Coordinates of N, CA and C in Angstrom, one line a residue:
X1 N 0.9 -1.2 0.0 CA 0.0 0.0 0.0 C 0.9 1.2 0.0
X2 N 1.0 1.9 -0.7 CA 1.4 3.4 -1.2 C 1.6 4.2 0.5
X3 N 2.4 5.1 0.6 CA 1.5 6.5 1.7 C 0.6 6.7 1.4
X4 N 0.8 7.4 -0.2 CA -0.5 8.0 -0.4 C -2.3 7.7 -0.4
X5 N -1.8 6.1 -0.2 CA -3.4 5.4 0.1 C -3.2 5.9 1.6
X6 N -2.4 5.7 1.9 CA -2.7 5.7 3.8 C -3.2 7.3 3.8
X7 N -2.3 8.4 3.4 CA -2.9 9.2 3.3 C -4.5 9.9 2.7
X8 N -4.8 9.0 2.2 CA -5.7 9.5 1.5 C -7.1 8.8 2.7
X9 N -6.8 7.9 3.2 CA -7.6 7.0 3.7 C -7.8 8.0 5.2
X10 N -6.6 8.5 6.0 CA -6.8 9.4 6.7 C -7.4 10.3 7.0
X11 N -7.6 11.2 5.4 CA -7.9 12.4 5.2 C -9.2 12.5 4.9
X12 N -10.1 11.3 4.8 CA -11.3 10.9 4.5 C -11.9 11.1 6.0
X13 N -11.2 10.3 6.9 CA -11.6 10.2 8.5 C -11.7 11.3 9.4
X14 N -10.5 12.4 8.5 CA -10.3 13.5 9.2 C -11.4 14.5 8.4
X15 N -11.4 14.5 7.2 CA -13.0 15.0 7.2 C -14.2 14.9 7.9
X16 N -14.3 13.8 7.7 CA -15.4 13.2 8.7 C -15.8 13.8 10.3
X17 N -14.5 14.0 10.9 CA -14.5 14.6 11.9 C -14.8 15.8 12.2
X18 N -14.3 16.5 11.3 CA -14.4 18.1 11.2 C -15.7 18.5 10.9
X19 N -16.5 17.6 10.1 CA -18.2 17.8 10.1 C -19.0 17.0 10.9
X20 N -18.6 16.4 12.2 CA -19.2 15.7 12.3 C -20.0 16.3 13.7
X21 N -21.8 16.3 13.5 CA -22.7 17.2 14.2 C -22.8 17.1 15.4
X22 N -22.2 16.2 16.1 CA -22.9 15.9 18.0 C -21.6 15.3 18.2
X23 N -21.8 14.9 19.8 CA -21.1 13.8 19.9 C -21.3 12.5 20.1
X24 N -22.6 12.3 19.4 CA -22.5 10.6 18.6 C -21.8 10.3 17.8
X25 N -22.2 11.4 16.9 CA -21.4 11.3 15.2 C -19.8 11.5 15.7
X26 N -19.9 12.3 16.4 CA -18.1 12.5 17.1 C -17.5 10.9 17.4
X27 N -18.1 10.2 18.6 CA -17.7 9.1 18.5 C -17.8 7.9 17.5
X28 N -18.6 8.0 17.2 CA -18.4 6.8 15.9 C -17.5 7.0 15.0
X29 N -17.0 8.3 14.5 CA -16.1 8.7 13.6 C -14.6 8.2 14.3
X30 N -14.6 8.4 15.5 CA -13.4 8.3 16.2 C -13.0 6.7 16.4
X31 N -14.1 5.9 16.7 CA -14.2 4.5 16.7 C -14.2 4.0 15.2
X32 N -14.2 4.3 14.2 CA -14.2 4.0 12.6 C -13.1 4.0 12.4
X33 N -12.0 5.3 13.0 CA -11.0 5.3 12.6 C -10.1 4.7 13.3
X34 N -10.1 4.5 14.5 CA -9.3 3.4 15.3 C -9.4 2.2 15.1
X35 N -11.0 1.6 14.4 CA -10.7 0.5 13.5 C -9.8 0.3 12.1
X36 N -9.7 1.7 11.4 CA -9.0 1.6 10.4 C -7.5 1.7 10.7
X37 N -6.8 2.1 11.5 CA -5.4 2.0 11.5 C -4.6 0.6 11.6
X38 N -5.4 -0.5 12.5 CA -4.8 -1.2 13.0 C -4.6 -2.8 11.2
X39 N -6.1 -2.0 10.2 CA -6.5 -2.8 9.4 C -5.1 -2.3 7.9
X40 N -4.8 -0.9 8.6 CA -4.1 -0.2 7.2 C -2.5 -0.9 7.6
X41 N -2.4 -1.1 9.1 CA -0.6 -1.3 9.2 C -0.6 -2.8 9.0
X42 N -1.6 -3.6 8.3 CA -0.8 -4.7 8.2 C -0.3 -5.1 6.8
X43 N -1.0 -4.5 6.0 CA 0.2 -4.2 4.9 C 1.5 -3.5 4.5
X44 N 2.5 -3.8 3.4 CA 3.6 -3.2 3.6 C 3.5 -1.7 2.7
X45 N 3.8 -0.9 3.6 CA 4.1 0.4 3.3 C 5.2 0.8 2.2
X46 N 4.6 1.4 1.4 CA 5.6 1.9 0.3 C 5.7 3.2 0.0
X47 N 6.8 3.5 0.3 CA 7.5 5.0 0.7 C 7.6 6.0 -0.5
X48 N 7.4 6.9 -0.4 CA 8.0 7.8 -1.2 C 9.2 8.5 -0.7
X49 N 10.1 7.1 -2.2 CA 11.4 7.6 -1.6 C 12.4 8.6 -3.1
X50 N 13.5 8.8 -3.0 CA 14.0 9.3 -3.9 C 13.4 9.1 -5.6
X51 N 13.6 7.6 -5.3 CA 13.7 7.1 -7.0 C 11.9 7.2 -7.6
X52 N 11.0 7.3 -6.6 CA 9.6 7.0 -6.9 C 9.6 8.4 -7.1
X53 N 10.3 9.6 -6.2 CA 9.6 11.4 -6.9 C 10.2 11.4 -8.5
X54 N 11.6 10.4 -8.2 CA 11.8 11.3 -9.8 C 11.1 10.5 -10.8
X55 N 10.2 9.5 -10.4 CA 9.0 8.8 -11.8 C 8.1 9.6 -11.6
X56 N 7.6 10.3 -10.2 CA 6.7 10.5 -10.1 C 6.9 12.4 -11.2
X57 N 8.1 12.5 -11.3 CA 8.2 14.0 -12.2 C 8.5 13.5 -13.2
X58 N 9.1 12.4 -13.8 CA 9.2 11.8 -15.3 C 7.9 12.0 -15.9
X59 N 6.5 11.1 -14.8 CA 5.7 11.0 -15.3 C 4.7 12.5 -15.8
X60 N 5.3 13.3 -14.6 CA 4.6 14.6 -14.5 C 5.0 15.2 -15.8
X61 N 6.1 15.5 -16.2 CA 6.8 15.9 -17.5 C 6.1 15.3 -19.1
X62 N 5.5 14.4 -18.9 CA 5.0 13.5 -19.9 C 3.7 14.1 -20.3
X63 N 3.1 14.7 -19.4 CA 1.5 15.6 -19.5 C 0.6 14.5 -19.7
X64 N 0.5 13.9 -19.0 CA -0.6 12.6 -19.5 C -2.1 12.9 -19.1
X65 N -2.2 14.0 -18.6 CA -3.5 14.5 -17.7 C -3.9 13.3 -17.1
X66 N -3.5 13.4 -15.8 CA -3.7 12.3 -14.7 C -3.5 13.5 -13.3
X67 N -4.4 13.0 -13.1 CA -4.4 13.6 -11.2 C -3.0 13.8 -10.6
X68 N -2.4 14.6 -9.6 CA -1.2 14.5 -9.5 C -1.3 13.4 -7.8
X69 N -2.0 12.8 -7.7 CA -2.2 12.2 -6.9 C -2.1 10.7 -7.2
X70 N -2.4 10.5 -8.4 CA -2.2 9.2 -9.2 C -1.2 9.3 -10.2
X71 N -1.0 10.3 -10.3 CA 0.6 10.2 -10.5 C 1.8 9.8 -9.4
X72 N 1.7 10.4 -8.5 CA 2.5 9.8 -7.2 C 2.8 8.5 -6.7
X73 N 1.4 8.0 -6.8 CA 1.1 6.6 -6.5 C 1.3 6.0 -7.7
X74 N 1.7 6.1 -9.2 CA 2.2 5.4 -10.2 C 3.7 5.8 -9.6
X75 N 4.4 6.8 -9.0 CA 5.7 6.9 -9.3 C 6.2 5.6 -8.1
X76 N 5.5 5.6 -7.0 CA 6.3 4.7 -6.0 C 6.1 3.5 -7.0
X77 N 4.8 2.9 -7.6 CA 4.7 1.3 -7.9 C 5.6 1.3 -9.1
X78 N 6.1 2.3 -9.9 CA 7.1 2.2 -10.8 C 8.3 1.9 -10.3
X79 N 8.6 2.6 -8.8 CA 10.0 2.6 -8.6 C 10.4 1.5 -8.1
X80 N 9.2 0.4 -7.0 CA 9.3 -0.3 -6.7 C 9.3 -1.4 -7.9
X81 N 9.0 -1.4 -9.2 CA 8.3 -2.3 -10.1 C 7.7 -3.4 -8.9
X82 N 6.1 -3.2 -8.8 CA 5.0 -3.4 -8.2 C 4.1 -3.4 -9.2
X83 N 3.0 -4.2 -8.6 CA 1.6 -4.2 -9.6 C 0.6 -3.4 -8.7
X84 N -0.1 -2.2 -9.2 CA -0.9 -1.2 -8.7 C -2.6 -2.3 -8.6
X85 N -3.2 -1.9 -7.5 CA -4.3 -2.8 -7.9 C -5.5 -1.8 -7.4
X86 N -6.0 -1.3 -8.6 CA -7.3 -0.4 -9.0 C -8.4 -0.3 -9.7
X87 N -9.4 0.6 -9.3 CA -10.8 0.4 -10.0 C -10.1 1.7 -11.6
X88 N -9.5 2.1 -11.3 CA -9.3 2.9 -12.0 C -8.3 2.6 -13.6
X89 N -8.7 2.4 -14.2 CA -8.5 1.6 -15.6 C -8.2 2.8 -16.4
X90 N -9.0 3.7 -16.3 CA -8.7 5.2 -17.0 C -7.6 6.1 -17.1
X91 N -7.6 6.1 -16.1 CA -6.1 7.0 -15.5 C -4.8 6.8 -15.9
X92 N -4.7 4.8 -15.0 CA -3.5 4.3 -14.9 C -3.2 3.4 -16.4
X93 N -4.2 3.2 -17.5 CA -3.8 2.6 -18.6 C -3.1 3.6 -19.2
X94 N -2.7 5.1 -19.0 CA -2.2 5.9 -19.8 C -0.4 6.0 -19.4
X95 N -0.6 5.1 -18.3 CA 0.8 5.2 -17.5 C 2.2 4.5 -18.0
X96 N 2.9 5.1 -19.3 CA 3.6 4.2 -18.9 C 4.3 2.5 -18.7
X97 N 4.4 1.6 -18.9 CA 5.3 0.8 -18.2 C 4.7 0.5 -16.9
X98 N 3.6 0.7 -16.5 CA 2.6 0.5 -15.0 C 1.8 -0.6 -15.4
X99 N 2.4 -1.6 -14.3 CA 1.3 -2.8 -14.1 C 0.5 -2.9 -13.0
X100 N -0.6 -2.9 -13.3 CA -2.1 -2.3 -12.7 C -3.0 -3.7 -12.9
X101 N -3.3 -4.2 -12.2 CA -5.0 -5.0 -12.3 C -6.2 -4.5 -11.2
X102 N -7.2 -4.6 -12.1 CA -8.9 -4.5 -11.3 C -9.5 -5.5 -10.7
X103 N -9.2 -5.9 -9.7 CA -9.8 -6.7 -8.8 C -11.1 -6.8 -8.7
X104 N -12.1 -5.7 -9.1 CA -13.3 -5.7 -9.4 C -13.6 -6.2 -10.7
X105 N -12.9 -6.4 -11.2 CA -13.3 -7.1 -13.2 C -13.9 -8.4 -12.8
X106 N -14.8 -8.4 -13.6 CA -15.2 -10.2 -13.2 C -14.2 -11.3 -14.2
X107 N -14.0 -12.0 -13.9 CA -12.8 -12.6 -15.0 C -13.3 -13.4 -15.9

C-alpha cells in the first residue's frame, strides 16, 4: 500500500471529523478510525522515496492528464516495479510501463 493510500484513507476520516454534528457522530467517527489504523498497518508500506519522486516527475513531465495524486502513487509502484491494484483503468492505462489489475473485473 502506497503512503499516499494511507494518506488519502486518513484524510477521509479526518474529514469526517471536522463535520461531524454531535457527539454521537463525534464518537463513531473516532471508533471507525481506530478500527481503520490497525487494518491499514498490516500491509507493507511503500515509501515515497528518492527514485519514486523522480517517476513521479518523469511521469509529470510527460502531461498525460492524470491527477497529481495518481501520479504519485504510479511513481512509487514504478519505482518499486510493483503491480498497482485499481478500479481505475482510465487513468492508470495511460501510464507508462505501470502494471495495474482490477480486482473488481469479473474474470
Amino acid at each position: 500500500m502506497s503512503v499516499f493510500t494511507v494518506e488519502e484513507a486518513l484524510s477521509g476520516w479526518y474529514g469526517l471529523l471536522r463535520r461531524a454534528k454531535n457527539d454521537t457522530e463525534l464518537l463513531t467517527v473516532y471508533r471507525r478510525l481506530e478500527e481503520t489504523i490497525p487494518v491499514l498497518a498490516r500491509f507493507p508500506l511503500l515509501t515515497l522515496s528518492a527514485s519514486a519522486l523522480d517517476e513521479y516527475n518523469r511521469l509529470r513531465a510527460l502531461k498525460l492528464n492524470i491527477g497529481p495524486m495518481d501520479l504519485r502513487i504510479a511513481g512509487i509502484v514504478l519505482a518499486n516495479d510493483a503491480t498497482l491494484v485499481t478500479r481505475n483503468r482510465r487513468d492508470f492505462s495511460r501510464v507508462p510501463g505501470l502494471q495495474f489489475e482490477d480486482w473488481t473485473e469479473i474474470v
